[in-house]
mmCIF file of C-alpha atoms in Angstrom:
data_model
loop_
_atom_site.group_PDB
_atom_site.id
_atom_site.type_symbol
_atom_site.label_atom_id
_atom_site.label_comp_id
_atom_site.label_asym_id
_atom_site.label_seq_id
_atom_site.Cartn_x
_atom_site.Cartn_y
_atom_site.Cartn_z
ATOM 1 C CA MET A 1 -25.567 -101.392 195.272
ATOM 2 C CA LEU A 2 -26.553 -104.218 197.641
ATOM 3 C CA LYS A 3 -29.019 -102.017 199.495
ATOM 4 C CA GLU A 4 -30.553 -100.919 196.207
ATOM 5 C CA ARG A 5 -30.850 -104.543 195.143
ATOM 6 C CA ILE A 6 -32.517 -105.538 198.413
ATOM 7 C CA ALA A 7 -34.886 -102.576 198.141
ATOM 8 C CA GLY A 8 -35.844 -103.770 194.663
ATOM 9 C CA LEU A 9 -36.539 -107.272 195.932
ATOM 10 C CA LEU A 10 -38.664 -105.840 198.746
ATOM 11 C CA ASP A 11 -40.672 -103.948 196.145
ATOM 12 C CA GLN A 12 -41.266 -107.242 194.310
ATOM 13 C CA ARG A 13 -42.421 -108.984 197.479
ATOM 14 C CA ARG A 14 -46.095 -109.937 197.484
ATOM 15 C CA PRO A 15 -47.823 -109.931 200.869
ATOM 16 C CA GLY A 16 -49.181 -113.342 201.737
ATOM 17 C CA HIS A 17 -46.505 -115.083 199.660
ATOM 18 C CA SER A 18 -43.100 -116.593 200.298
ATOM 19 C CA LEU A 19 -40.095 -114.348 199.720
ATOM 20 C CA PRO A 20 -38.306 -113.748 196.420
ATOM 21 C CA ARG A 21 -35.661 -116.378 195.706
ATOM 22 C CA ASP A 22 -32.512 -114.380 196.499
ATOM 23 C CA PHE A 23 -33.592 -113.783 200.093
ATOM 24 C CA TYR A 24 -33.137 -117.515 200.674
ATOM 25 C CA VAL A 25 -30.052 -118.397 198.620
ATOM 26 C CA ASP A 26 -27.860 -115.344 197.975
ATOM 27 C CA ASP A 27 -24.557 -115.008 199.849
ATOM 28 C CA GLU A 28 -24.556 -111.208 199.804
ATOM 29 C CA ILE A 29 -28.084 -111.029 201.156
ATOM 30 C CA PHE A 30 -27.112 -113.512 203.853
ATOM 31 C CA ARG A 31 -24.377 -111.114 204.985
ATOM 32 C CA ALA A 32 -26.962 -108.324 204.940
ATOM 33 C CA ASP A 33 -29.252 -110.520 207.094
ATOM 34 C CA MET A 34 -26.516 -110.802 209.682
ATOM 35 C CA GLN A 35 -26.049 -107.029 209.782
ATOM 36 C CA ALA A 36 -29.716 -106.057 209.545
ATOM 37 C CA VAL A 37 -31.173 -108.743 211.824
ATOM 38 C CA PHE A 38 -28.692 -110.609 213.975
ATOM 39 C CA GLU A 39 -26.489 -107.623 214.807
ATOM 40 C CA THR A 40 -29.410 -105.357 215.693
ATOM 41 C CA ASP A 41 -31.944 -107.528 217.542
ATOM 42 C CA TRP A 42 -32.090 -109.659 220.673
ATOM 43 C CA ILE A 43 -30.806 -113.200 220.194
ATOM 44 C CA PHE A 44 -31.686 -116.094 222.481
ATOM 45 C CA ALA A 45 -28.445 -117.534 223.867
ATOM 46 C CA CYS A 46 -29.198 -120.044 226.635
ATOM 47 C CA ASN A 47 -30.920 -120.638 229.949
ATOM 48 C CA VAL A 48 -29.199 -119.384 233.113
ATOM 49 C CA VAL A 49 -29.152 -122.952 234.467
ATOM 50 C CA GLU A 50 -26.619 -123.833 231.768
ATOM 51 C CA ILE A 51 -24.060 -121.637 233.545
ATOM 52 C CA PRO A 52 -24.957 -122.180 237.218
ATOM 53 C CA ARG A 53 -21.683 -121.278 238.996
ATOM 54 C CA PRO A 54 -19.386 -118.227 238.874
ATOM 55 C CA GLY A 55 -16.932 -118.763 236.041
ATOM 56 C CA ASP A 56 -19.210 -121.086 234.058
ATOM 57 C CA TYR A 57 -19.399 -119.927 230.453
ATOM 58 C CA LEU A 58 -21.049 -120.764 227.161
ATOM 59 C CA THR A 59 -19.949 -119.594 223.722
ATOM 60 C CA LEU A 60 -21.880 -118.966 220.534
ATOM 61 C CA LYS A 61 -21.218 -117.294 217.217
ATOM 62 C CA VAL A 62 -23.563 -114.640 215.851
ATOM 63 C CA GLY A 63 -22.446 -114.356 212.248
ATOM 64 C CA ASP A 64 -18.787 -113.362 212.398
ATOM 65 C CA ASN A 65 -19.115 -112.346 216.037
ATOM 66 C CA PRO A 66 -17.994 -114.878 218.656
ATOM 67 C CA VAL A 67 -19.609 -114.203 222.027
ATOM 68 C CA VAL A 68 -19.054 -115.629 225.504
ATOM 69 C CA VAL A 69 -21.904 -115.643 228.039
ATOM 70 C CA LEU A 70 -20.833 -116.241 231.631
ATOM 71 C CA ARG A 71 -21.794 -116.199 235.280
ATOM 72 C CA ASP A 72 -19.812 -113.494 237.104
ATOM 73 C CA ARG A 73 -18.501 -113.584 240.661
ATOM 74 C CA GLU A 74 -21.630 -111.900 242.020
ATOM 75 C CA GLY A 75 -23.862 -114.520 240.380
ATOM 76 C CA GLY A 76 -25.065 -112.243 237.596
ATOM 77 C CA ILE A 77 -25.089 -112.997 233.868
ATOM 78 C CA ALA A 78 -22.713 -111.093 231.597
ATOM 79 C CA ALA A 79 -21.701 -111.383 227.955
ATOM 80 C CA PHE A 80 -18.671 -110.166 226.027
ATOM 81 C CA HIS A 81 -17.283 -110.294 222.542
ATOM 82 C CA ASN A 82 -15.014 -113.339 222.636
ATOM 83 C CA SER A 83 -12.112 -111.440 221.105
ATOM 84 C CA CYS A 84 -8.890 -110.491 222.886
ATOM 85 C CA ARG A 85 -8.139 -106.758 223.069
ATOM 86 C CA HIS A 86 -4.498 -107.451 222.187
ATOM 87 C CA ARG A 87 -4.709 -108.682 218.592
ATOM 88 C CA GLY A 88 -8.204 -110.118 218.458
ATOM 89 C CA SER A 89 -7.645 -113.811 219.107
ATOM 90 C CA LEU A 90 -10.497 -116.033 220.252
ATOM 91 C CA ILE A 91 -10.277 -116.401 224.037
ATOM 92 C CA CYS A 92 -12.770 -119.106 225.048
ATOM 93 C CA GLN A 93 -12.401 -121.816 222.429
ATOM 94 C CA LYS A 94 -14.726 -124.485 223.839
ATOM 95 C CA GLU A 95 -18.509 -124.540 223.492
ATOM 96 C CA ARG A 96 -18.771 -124.429 227.283
ATOM 97 C CA GLY A 97 -16.471 -124.524 230.260
ATOM 98 C CA ARG A 98 -15.483 -122.999 233.577
ATOM 99 C CA ALA A 99 -12.712 -120.538 234.309
ATOM 100 C CA ASN A 100 -11.591 -118.546 237.333
ATOM 101 C CA ARG A 101 -10.435 -115.889 234.887
ATOM 102 C CA LEU A 102 -10.507 -115.647 231.108
ATOM 103 C CA VAL A 103 -7.017 -116.157 229.669
ATOM 104 C CA CYS A 104 -6.258 -115.610 225.988
ATOM 105 C CA PRO A 105 -4.297 -118.699 224.857
ATOM 106 C CA TYR A 106 -2.331 -116.663 222.287
ATOM 107 C CA HIS A 107 -0.340 -114.225 224.454
ATOM 108 C CA GLN A 108 -1.869 -114.921 227.869
ATOM 109 C CA TRP A 109 -3.643 -111.652 228.463
ATOM 110 C CA VAL A 110 -5.835 -112.236 231.526
ATOM 111 C CA TYR A 111 -9.343 -110.864 232.055
ATOM 112 C CA GLU A 112 -11.510 -110.813 235.168
ATOM 113 C CA LEU A 113 -15.054 -112.223 234.910
ATOM 114 C CA ASP A 114 -16.338 -108.654 234.662
ATOM 115 C CA GLY A 115 -14.334 -108.249 231.447
ATOM 116 C CA SER A 116 -11.613 -106.008 232.906
ATOM 117 C CA LEU A 117 -8.029 -106.651 231.823
ATOM 118 C CA ILE A 118 -5.944 -107.550 234.866
ATOM 119 C CA ASN A 119 -2.690 -108.742 233.302
ATOM 120 C CA ALA A 120 -0.993 -108.050 229.981
ATOM 121 C CA ARG A 121 2.515 -109.412 230.261
ATOM 122 C CA GLN A 122 5.434 -107.648 228.585
ATOM 123 C CA MET A 123 3.411 -104.513 227.977
ATOM 124 C CA PRO A 124 5.118 -101.202 228.995
ATOM 125 C CA GLU A 125 4.547 -99.649 232.419
ATOM 126 C CA ASP A 126 2.406 -96.835 231.020
ATOM 127 C CA PHE A 127 0.065 -99.268 229.220
ATOM 128 C CA ASP A 128 -3.556 -98.477 230.127
ATOM 129 C CA ARG A 129 -5.173 -101.783 231.103
ATOM 130 C CA ALA A 130 -8.446 -100.047 231.966
ATOM 131 C CA ALA A 131 -8.872 -99.056 228.325
ATOM 132 C CA HIS A 132 -8.457 -102.608 227.065
ATOM 133 C CA GLY A 133 -11.194 -104.621 228.766
ATOM 134 C CA LEU A 134 -13.379 -107.008 226.826
ATOM 135 C CA VAL A 135 -16.099 -105.339 224.774
ATOM 136 C CA PRO A 136 -19.442 -106.003 226.513
ATOM 137 C CA VAL A 137 -22.561 -107.369 224.863
ATOM 138 C CA HIS A 138 -26.009 -106.330 226.115
ATOM 139 C CA VAL A 139 -27.772 -108.978 228.215
ATOM 140 C CA GLU A 140 -31.371 -109.376 229.384
ATOM 141 C CA VAL A 141 -32.661 -112.298 231.437
ATOM 142 C CA ILE A 142 -36.360 -113.125 231.237
ATOM 143 C CA CYS A 143 -37.558 -115.910 233.534
ATOM 144 C CA GLY A 144 -34.147 -117.552 233.302
ATOM 145 C CA MET A 145 -33.857 -117.153 229.531
ATOM 146 C CA VAL A 146 -30.744 -115.240 228.432
ATOM 147 C CA TYR A 147 -31.017 -112.880 225.476
ATOM 148 C CA ILE A 148 -28.061 -110.953 224.043
ATOM 149 C CA CYS A 149 -27.854 -108.023 221.638
ATOM 150 C CA LEU A 150 -24.798 -106.849 219.690
ATOM 151 C CA ALA A 151 -26.242 -103.445 218.810
ATOM 152 C CA ASP A 152 -24.758 -100.326 220.381
ATOM 153 C CA GLU A 153 -28.292 -99.282 221.341
ATOM 154 C CA PRO A 154 -30.517 -102.361 221.622
ATOM 155 C CA PRO A 155 -34.266 -102.209 221.033
ATOM 156 C CA SER A 156 -36.542 -102.430 224.051
ATOM 157 C CA LEU A 157 -37.565 -105.847 225.324
ATOM 158 C CA ALA A 158 -40.184 -104.401 227.687
ATOM 159 C CA ARG A 159 -43.203 -105.421 225.587
ATOM 160 C CA PHE A 160 -41.886 -108.925 225.099
ATOM 161 C CA ARG A 161 -41.007 -109.327 228.773
ATOM 162 C CA ALA A 162 -44.425 -108.128 229.903
ATOM 163 C CA GLY A 163 -46.216 -110.257 227.317
ATOM 164 C CA VAL A 164 -44.593 -113.638 227.985
ATOM 165 C CA THR A 165 -43.713 -113.541 231.685
ATOM 166 C CA PRO A 166 -47.224 -114.438 232.960
ATOM 167 C CA TYR A 167 -47.193 -117.537 230.742
ATOM 168 C CA ILE A 168 -43.705 -118.907 231.393
ATOM 169 C CA ALA A 169 -42.879 -117.717 234.940
ATOM 170 C CA PRO A 170 -45.164 -120.327 236.580
ATOM 171 C CA HIS A 171 -43.043 -123.060 234.957
ATOM 172 C CA ARG A 172 -39.922 -121.687 236.690
ATOM 173 C CA PRO A 173 -37.302 -122.160 233.955
ATOM 174 C CA ASP A 174 -34.730 -120.861 236.448
ATOM 175 C CA ARG A 175 -35.387 -123.862 238.725
ATOM 176 C CA THR A 176 -34.525 -126.506 236.163
ATOM 177 C CA LYS A 177 -31.443 -128.342 234.972
ATOM 178 C CA VAL A 178 -30.260 -129.513 231.584
ATOM 179 C CA ALA A 179 -31.189 -133.117 230.893
ATOM 180 C CA PHE A 180 -29.968 -133.193 227.303
ATOM 181 C CA THR A 181 -28.755 -130.942 224.484
ATOM 182 C CA SER A 182 -28.767 -131.707 220.774
ATOM 183 C CA THR A 183 -27.164 -129.583 218.064
ATOM 184 C CA ILE A 184 -27.729 -130.284 214.376
ATOM 185 C CA VAL A 185 -26.783 -128.424 211.213
ATOM 186 C CA GLU A 186 -29.424 -128.062 208.532
ATOM 187 C CA GLU A 187 -28.314 -127.450 204.950
ATOM 188 C CA ALA A 188 -30.881 -124.703 204.497
ATOM 189 C CA ASN A 189 -31.245 -120.963 204.897
ATOM 190 C CA TRP A 190 -32.156 -119.808 208.411
ATOM 191 C CA LYS A 191 -35.428 -118.259 207.232
ATOM 192 C CA LEU A 192 -36.565 -121.608 205.857
ATOM 193 C CA VAL A 193 -35.796 -123.200 209.225
ATOM 194 C CA ILE A 194 -37.898 -120.555 210.987
ATOM 195 C CA GLU A 195 -40.697 -120.765 208.416
ATOM 196 C CA ASN A 196 -40.884 -124.536 208.759
ATOM 197 C CA ASN A 197 -41.344 -124.120 212.497
ATOM 198 C CA ARG A 198 -43.993 -121.430 212.104
ATOM 199 C CA GLU A 199 -46.571 -123.707 210.486
ATOM 200 C CA CYS A 200 -48.029 -127.140 211.081
ATOM 201 C CA TYR A 201 -49.539 -127.417 207.608
ATOM 202 C CA HIS A 202 -46.807 -129.990 206.992
ATOM 203 C CA CYS A 203 -47.233 -131.911 210.250
ATOM 204 C CA ALA A 204 -49.833 -134.505 209.224
ATOM 205 C CA GLY A 205 -47.671 -135.734 206.370
ATOM 206 C CA ASN A 206 -44.325 -135.642 208.138
ATOM 207 C CA HIS A 207 -44.444 -135.845 211.951
ATOM 208 C CA PRO A 208 -46.096 -139.067 213.153
ATOM 209 C CA GLU A 209 -44.226 -138.995 216.478
ATOM 210 C CA LEU A 210 -45.136 -135.386 217.229
ATOM 211 C CA LEU A 211 -48.813 -135.754 216.342
ATOM 212 C CA VAL A 212 -49.302 -138.490 218.913
ATOM 213 C CA THR A 213 -49.686 -135.616 221.376
ATOM 214 C CA LEU A 214 -49.490 -132.243 219.594
ATOM 215 C CA VAL A 215 -52.646 -130.434 218.558
ATOM 216 C CA GLU A 216 -51.713 -129.140 215.111
ATOM 217 C CA PHE A 217 -54.035 -126.122 215.232
ATOM 218 C CA ALA A 218 -52.310 -122.904 216.268
ATOM 219 C CA LEU A 219 -55.392 -120.956 217.385
ATOM 220 C CA PRO A 220 -58.256 -122.116 219.618
ATOM 221 C CA ASP A 221 -60.818 -120.419 217.373
ATOM 222 C CA ASP A 222 -59.388 -121.613 214.037
ATOM 223 C CA PRO A 223 -62.384 -122.172 211.709
ATOM 224 C CA LEU A 224 -60.823 -125.493 210.637
ATOM 225 C CA VAL A 225 -60.767 -126.778 214.223
ATOM 226 C CA LYS A 226 -62.804 -129.910 214.682
ATOM 227 C CA ALA A 227 -65.680 -129.892 217.162
ATOM 228 C CA GLN A 228 -63.965 -132.352 219.504
ATOM 229 C CA PHE A 229 -60.948 -130.054 219.793
ATOM 230 C CA GLN A 230 -63.149 -127.117 220.703
ATOM 231 C CA GLY A 231 -64.600 -129.156 223.558
ATOM 232 C CA LEU A 232 -61.085 -130.122 224.669
ATOM 233 C CA MET A 233 -60.014 -126.482 224.507
ATOM 234 C CA ASP A 234 -63.005 -125.309 226.531
ATOM 235 C CA ARG A 235 -62.410 -127.899 229.267
ATOM 236 C CA SER A 236 -58.691 -127.123 229.385
ATOM 237 C CA ALA A 237 -59.276 -123.374 229.502
ATOM 238 C CA ALA A 238 -61.664 -123.764 232.432
ATOM 239 C CA ARG A 239 -59.094 -125.814 234.334
ATOM 240 C CA TRP A 240 -56.259 -123.351 233.593
ATOM 241 C CA ASP A 241 -58.443 -120.405 234.583
ATOM 242 C CA GLY A 242 -59.008 -122.127 237.917
ATOM 243 C CA LEU A 243 -55.241 -122.447 238.351
ATOM 244 C CA GLY A 244 -54.634 -118.808 237.372
ATOM 245 C CA LEU A 245 -52.655 -119.797 234.254
ATOM 246 C CA PRO A 246 -53.096 -117.586 231.163
ATOM 247 C CA HIS A 247 -53.798 -119.301 227.870
ATOM 248 C CA LYS A 248 -55.248 -116.839 225.340
ATOM 249 C CA PRO A 249 -52.847 -115.544 222.653
ATOM 250 C CA ALA A 250 -50.557 -112.775 223.891
ATOM 251 C CA GLU A 251 -50.520 -109.543 221.919
ATOM 252 C CA GLY A 252 -47.117 -109.998 220.288
ATOM 253 C CA GLY A 253 -47.747 -108.561 216.837
ATOM 254 C CA VAL A 254 -45.064 -109.770 214.395
ATOM 255 C CA GLU A 255 -42.367 -109.815 217.111
ATOM 256 C CA PHE A 256 -43.426 -112.726 219.286
ATOM 257 C CA ARG A 257 -46.157 -115.267 219.939
ATOM 258 C CA CYS A 258 -47.188 -116.880 223.226
ATOM 259 C CA ILE A 259 -50.194 -119.128 223.815
ATOM 260 C CA ARG A 260 -51.125 -122.141 225.955
ATOM 261 C CA LEU A 261 -52.766 -124.993 224.054
ATOM 262 C CA PRO A 262 -53.800 -128.479 225.194
ATOM 263 C CA PHE A 263 -52.335 -131.728 224.022
ATOM 264 C CA ASN A 264 -54.519 -134.297 222.321
ATOM 265 C CA GLU A 265 -57.220 -135.857 224.491
ATOM 266 C CA GLY A 266 -55.653 -137.937 227.254
ATOM 267 C CA CYS A 267 -52.098 -136.730 226.534
ATOM 268 C CA LEU A 268 -49.921 -134.813 228.996
ATOM 269 C CA SER A 269 -46.469 -134.472 227.439
ATOM 270 C CA PHE A 270 -44.305 -134.974 224.332
ATOM 271 C CA THR A 271 -43.937 -138.743 224.611
ATOM 272 C CA MET A 272 -44.864 -141.648 222.382
ATOM 273 C CA ASP A 273 -47.724 -142.646 224.697
ATOM 274 C CA GLY A 274 -48.716 -139.171 225.862
ATOM 275 C CA LYS A 275 -47.844 -139.868 229.475
ATOM 276 C CA PRO A 276 -45.458 -137.573 231.403
ATOM 277 C CA ALA A 277 -41.807 -137.697 230.378
ATOM 278 C CA CYS A 278 -40.704 -136.749 233.894
ATOM 279 C CA ASN A 279 -42.534 -137.796 237.038
ATOM 280 C CA LYS A 280 -41.230 -134.800 239.009
ATOM 281 C CA LEU A 281 -43.236 -131.842 237.770
ATOM 282 C CA LEU A 282 -41.744 -128.391 237.299
ATOM 283 C CA ALA A 283 -41.956 -125.610 239.880
ATOM 284 C CA ASP A 284 -44.522 -126.599 242.505
ATOM 285 C CA PHE A 285 -47.050 -128.024 240.047
ATOM 286 C CA THR A 286 -49.349 -130.793 241.174
ATOM 287 C CA GLU A 287 -51.552 -130.737 238.066
ATOM 288 C CA PRO A 288 -49.900 -132.569 235.119
ATOM 289 C CA ASP A 289 -52.459 -131.508 232.507
ATOM 290 C CA LEU A 290 -51.191 -128.008 231.707
ATOM 291 C CA GLY A 291 -50.845 -128.403 227.960
ATOM 292 C CA SER A 292 -47.941 -126.551 226.370
ATOM 293 C CA VAL A 293 -47.082 -122.872 226.393
ATOM 294 C CA ARG A 294 -45.796 -122.291 222.867
ATOM 295 C CA MET A 295 -43.557 -119.227 222.828
ATOM 296 C CA PHE A 296 -41.682 -117.875 219.806
ATOM 297 C CA ARG A 297 -39.639 -114.737 219.339
ATOM 298 C CA VAL A 298 -37.954 -113.502 216.173
ATOM 299 C CA PRO A 299 -35.376 -114.071 214.932
ATOM 300 C CA ASN A 300 -34.066 -117.287 216.478
ATOM 301 C CA ASN A 301 -36.021 -118.924 219.282
ATOM 302 C CA TRP A 302 -39.065 -121.090 219.949
ATOM 303 C CA ASN A 303 -39.986 -122.977 223.104
ATOM 304 C CA HIS A 304 -42.434 -125.339 224.766
ATOM 305 C CA PHE A 305 -43.182 -125.037 228.490
ATOM 306 C CA LEU A 306 -44.967 -128.116 229.850
ATOM 307 C CA SER A 307 -45.869 -129.330 233.318
ATOM 308 C CA ASP A 308 -42.952 -131.778 233.378
ATOM 309 C CA HIS A 309 -40.213 -130.320 231.156
ATOM 310 C CA ILE A 310 -39.167 -127.383 229.007
ATOM 311 C CA LEU A 311 -37.795 -127.270 225.472
ATOM 312 C CA HIS A 312 -35.659 -124.404 224.166
ATOM 313 C CA PHE A 313 -34.808 -124.218 220.463
ATOM 314 C CA ARG A 314 -32.063 -121.834 219.276
ATOM 315 C CA VAL A 315 -31.358 -121.042 215.626
ATOM 316 C CA LEU A 316 -28.021 -119.548 214.507
ATOM 317 C CA PRO A 317 -27.269 -118.953 210.800
ATOM 318 C CA LEU A 318 -23.916 -120.294 209.584
ATOM 319 C CA SER A 319 -24.113 -119.343 205.898
ATOM 320 C CA ALA A 320 -26.728 -118.718 203.239
ATOM 321 C CA ASN A 321 -27.390 -122.466 203.088
ATOM 322 C CA ARG A 322 -26.414 -123.768 206.536
ATOM 323 C CA THR A 323 -28.148 -123.245 209.883
ATOM 324 C CA GLU A 324 -27.404 -124.539 213.371
ATOM 325 C CA VAL A 325 -30.373 -125.681 215.457
ATOM 326 C CA ARG A 326 -29.740 -126.346 219.141
ATOM 327 C CA THR A 327 -32.402 -128.026 221.302
ATOM 328 C CA THR A 328 -32.219 -128.133 225.095
ATOM 329 C CA TRP A 329 -34.402 -130.329 227.302
ATOM 330 C CA LEU A 330 -34.838 -129.040 230.869
ATOM 331 C CA VAL A 331 -36.342 -130.901 233.826
ATOM 332 C CA HIS A 332 -36.904 -129.971 237.471
ATOM 333 C CA GLU A 333 -33.641 -129.143 239.223
ATOM 334 C CA ASP A 334 -34.161 -132.057 241.641
ATOM 335 C CA ALA A 335 -35.227 -134.644 239.057
ATOM 336 C CA VAL A 336 -32.986 -137.716 238.902
ATOM 337 C CA GLU A 337 -32.255 -139.487 235.632
ATOM 338 C CA GLY A 338 -33.241 -143.134 235.808
ATOM 339 C CA VAL A 339 -35.581 -142.426 238.710
ATOM 340 C CA ASP A 340 -37.791 -139.515 237.672
ATOM 341 C CA TYR A 341 -37.173 -139.655 233.926
ATOM 342 C CA ASP A 342 -35.724 -141.845 231.205
ATOM 343 C CA LEU A 343 -33.558 -139.872 228.774
ATOM 344 C CA ARG A 344 -34.603 -141.792 225.676
ATOM 345 C CA ARG A 345 -38.268 -141.373 226.515
ATOM 346 C CA LEU A 346 -37.791 -137.659 227.261
ATOM 347 C CA THR A 347 -36.049 -136.873 223.979
ATOM 348 C CA GLU A 348 -37.285 -139.337 221.353
ATOM 349 C CA VAL A 349 -40.228 -137.308 220.013
ATOM 350 C CA TRP A 350 -38.289 -134.138 219.332
ATOM 351 C CA LEU A 351 -35.112 -135.868 218.177
ATOM 352 C CA ALA A 352 -37.229 -137.541 215.513
ATOM 353 C CA THR A 353 -39.168 -134.351 214.753
ATOM 354 C CA ASN A 354 -36.016 -132.231 214.455
ATOM 355 C CA ASP A 355 -34.535 -134.679 211.973
ATOM 356 C CA GLU A 356 -37.750 -134.729 209.953
ATOM 357 C CA ASP A 357 -37.777 -130.916 209.939
ATOM 358 C CA ARG A 358 -34.135 -130.915 208.831
ATOM 359 C CA VAL A 359 -35.027 -132.993 205.769
ATOM 360 C CA LEU A 360 -38.001 -130.743 204.981
ATOM 361 C CA ALA A 361 -35.977 -127.524 205.233
ATOM 362 C CA GLU A 362 -33.125 -128.947 203.184
ATOM 363 C CA ASN A 363 -35.470 -130.111 200.424
ATOM 364 C CA ASN A 364 -37.178 -126.716 200.491
ATOM 365 C CA HIS A 365 -33.819 -124.994 200.055
ATOM 366 C CA ARG A 366 -32.870 -127.279 197.154
ATOM 367 C CA GLY A 367 -36.172 -126.587 195.430
ATOM 368 C CA ILE A 368 -35.834 -122.819 195.811
ATOM 369 C CA LEU A 369 -32.493 -122.986 193.996
ATOM 370 C CA SER A 370 -34.449 -123.909 190.866
ATOM 371 C CA ARG A 371 -34.807 -121.246 188.201
ATOM 372 C CA ALA A 372 -38.497 -122.212 188.145
ATOM 373 C CA TYR A 373 -39.098 -121.043 191.720
ATOM 374 C CA ARG A 374 -41.675 -118.306 192.142
ATOM 375 C CA PRO A 375 -42.994 -117.090 195.547
ATOM 376 C CA GLY A 376 -46.066 -119.132 196.436
ATOM 377 C CA PRO A 377 -49.176 -118.192 198.448
ATOM 378 C CA TYR A 378 -49.522 -118.971 202.140
ATOM 379 C CA ALA A 379 -52.435 -121.119 203.266
ATOM 380 C CA PRO A 380 -54.706 -119.585 205.944
ATOM 381 C CA SER A 381 -53.087 -121.844 208.554
ATOM 382 C CA GLU A 382 -49.696 -120.324 207.660
ATOM 383 C CA PHE A 383 -50.574 -116.924 209.128
ATOM 384 C CA MET A 384 -47.442 -117.005 211.266
ATOM 385 C CA LEU A 385 -45.312 -117.165 208.105
ATOM 386 C CA ASN A 386 -46.994 -113.992 206.950
ATOM 387 C CA ASN A 387 -46.142 -112.386 210.303
ATOM 388 C CA PHE A 388 -42.531 -113.507 209.961
ATOM 389 C CA SER A 389 -42.140 -112.233 206.397
ATOM 390 C CA GLU A 390 -43.655 -108.870 207.372
ATOM 391 C CA TRP A 391 -41.245 -108.587 210.284
ATOM 392 C CA TYR A 392 -38.293 -109.583 208.087
ATOM 393 C CA ALA A 393 -39.285 -107.095 205.386
ATOM 394 C CA GLY A 394 -39.401 -104.403 208.055
ATOM 395 C CA LYS A 395 -35.885 -105.244 209.259
ATOM 396 C CA MET A 396 -34.528 -105.202 205.721
ATOM 397 C CA GLY A 397 -36.407 -101.991 205.046
ATOM 398 C CA ASP A 398 -34.637 -100.426 208.017
ATOM 399 C CA PHE A 399 -31.349 -101.667 206.592
ATOM 400 C CA THR A 400 -31.955 -100.151 203.180
ATOM 401 C CA GLY A 401 -33.664 -97.005 204.442
ATOM 402 C CA GLY A 402 -36.674 -97.788 202.281
ATOM 403 C CA PRO A 403 -40.432 -97.746 202.911
ATOM 404 C CA GLN A 404 -40.757 -101.400 203.936
ATOM 405 C CA ALA A 405 -39.923 -100.508 207.535
ATOM 406 C CA ARG A 406 -42.919 -98.193 207.662
ATOM 407 C CA ILE A 407 -45.206 -100.720 205.942
ATOM 408 C CA ALA A 408 -44.349 -103.492 208.411
ATOM 409 C CA ALA A 409 -44.934 -101.173 211.359
ATOM 410 C CA GLU A 410 -48.393 -100.077 210.253
#
């Protein structure tokens, strides 16, 4: 019955418009989202620098599925379902930590960092430990960014990897360290959180801190772009071409987006005066005016890669009306707080912007609850929302077995 209901809502969906109401507010459809989207696709988890040493781990929850991501003894990245093979108890109960081995606190079953069960006390002599290791989760690392997938057979990441690597590899995310992490909960559906991020139509009226530096246009050839921006774009593109840094939009379809765009004239970073937030530039950069590589991938991650720092944003749905947003600020691995960067200065723009976006998404969710809500048309500048809704309709079409999957793929 649920699949039939979703198929009916997909049939009602109008291209170029926001989604029918129940996709944003219904508890049953939220559970379908978790199955159709978050249990089948690649989810951004963290950066490898967050778990630098063997035994370092980080936990997250993908719907009802707790996962632990860790650094193994050989220095590789692995992920497992954070559920003991005895009777299912949560093993790693902290958000992050370090362990020589993973020990279930319930009955003290002990697992090696490769997930194998090495001790199960009081079990009989013929008990097969080899058959009771932790259930693995698929992992891919792209330029230091860790993606996980719960599906038995994950989709290919080859196109995404090939598309974004030339843009983000020069910034060396794997040669950074965490300067600060912020986690907030927004009382709004996860799709509203993503949609709010996918457009800057709202920026002029809501983000004074961000617009000190951010160019609100998403495409260099946007017909609404002012003449002075086109000149700025042309000068920036010439400089980046000379440095061998790509900047034109990557061919990501509805799956991902990657582009390098300049900051406002005279601005170099996300700060209140436009000056660098960290004096020690990333990688081996000597040129501070590299703009920002804006990279987004469905369903839960957007990023900014600058000359002086990196921002990762991770979205995890908690319920139909609650969403966790985690922001991580990364600086050069050798940068020293208080010497190379001031933490308040580094974080103030996006701490303010995240809170403003929280209010916007929450008010959007409250308004959609109204019986008067009807899907509204996207403005031309909201083309990325159209891409997102087409991708989402395709995922839900796959879930229901209906035609939407074919439509979104065409």
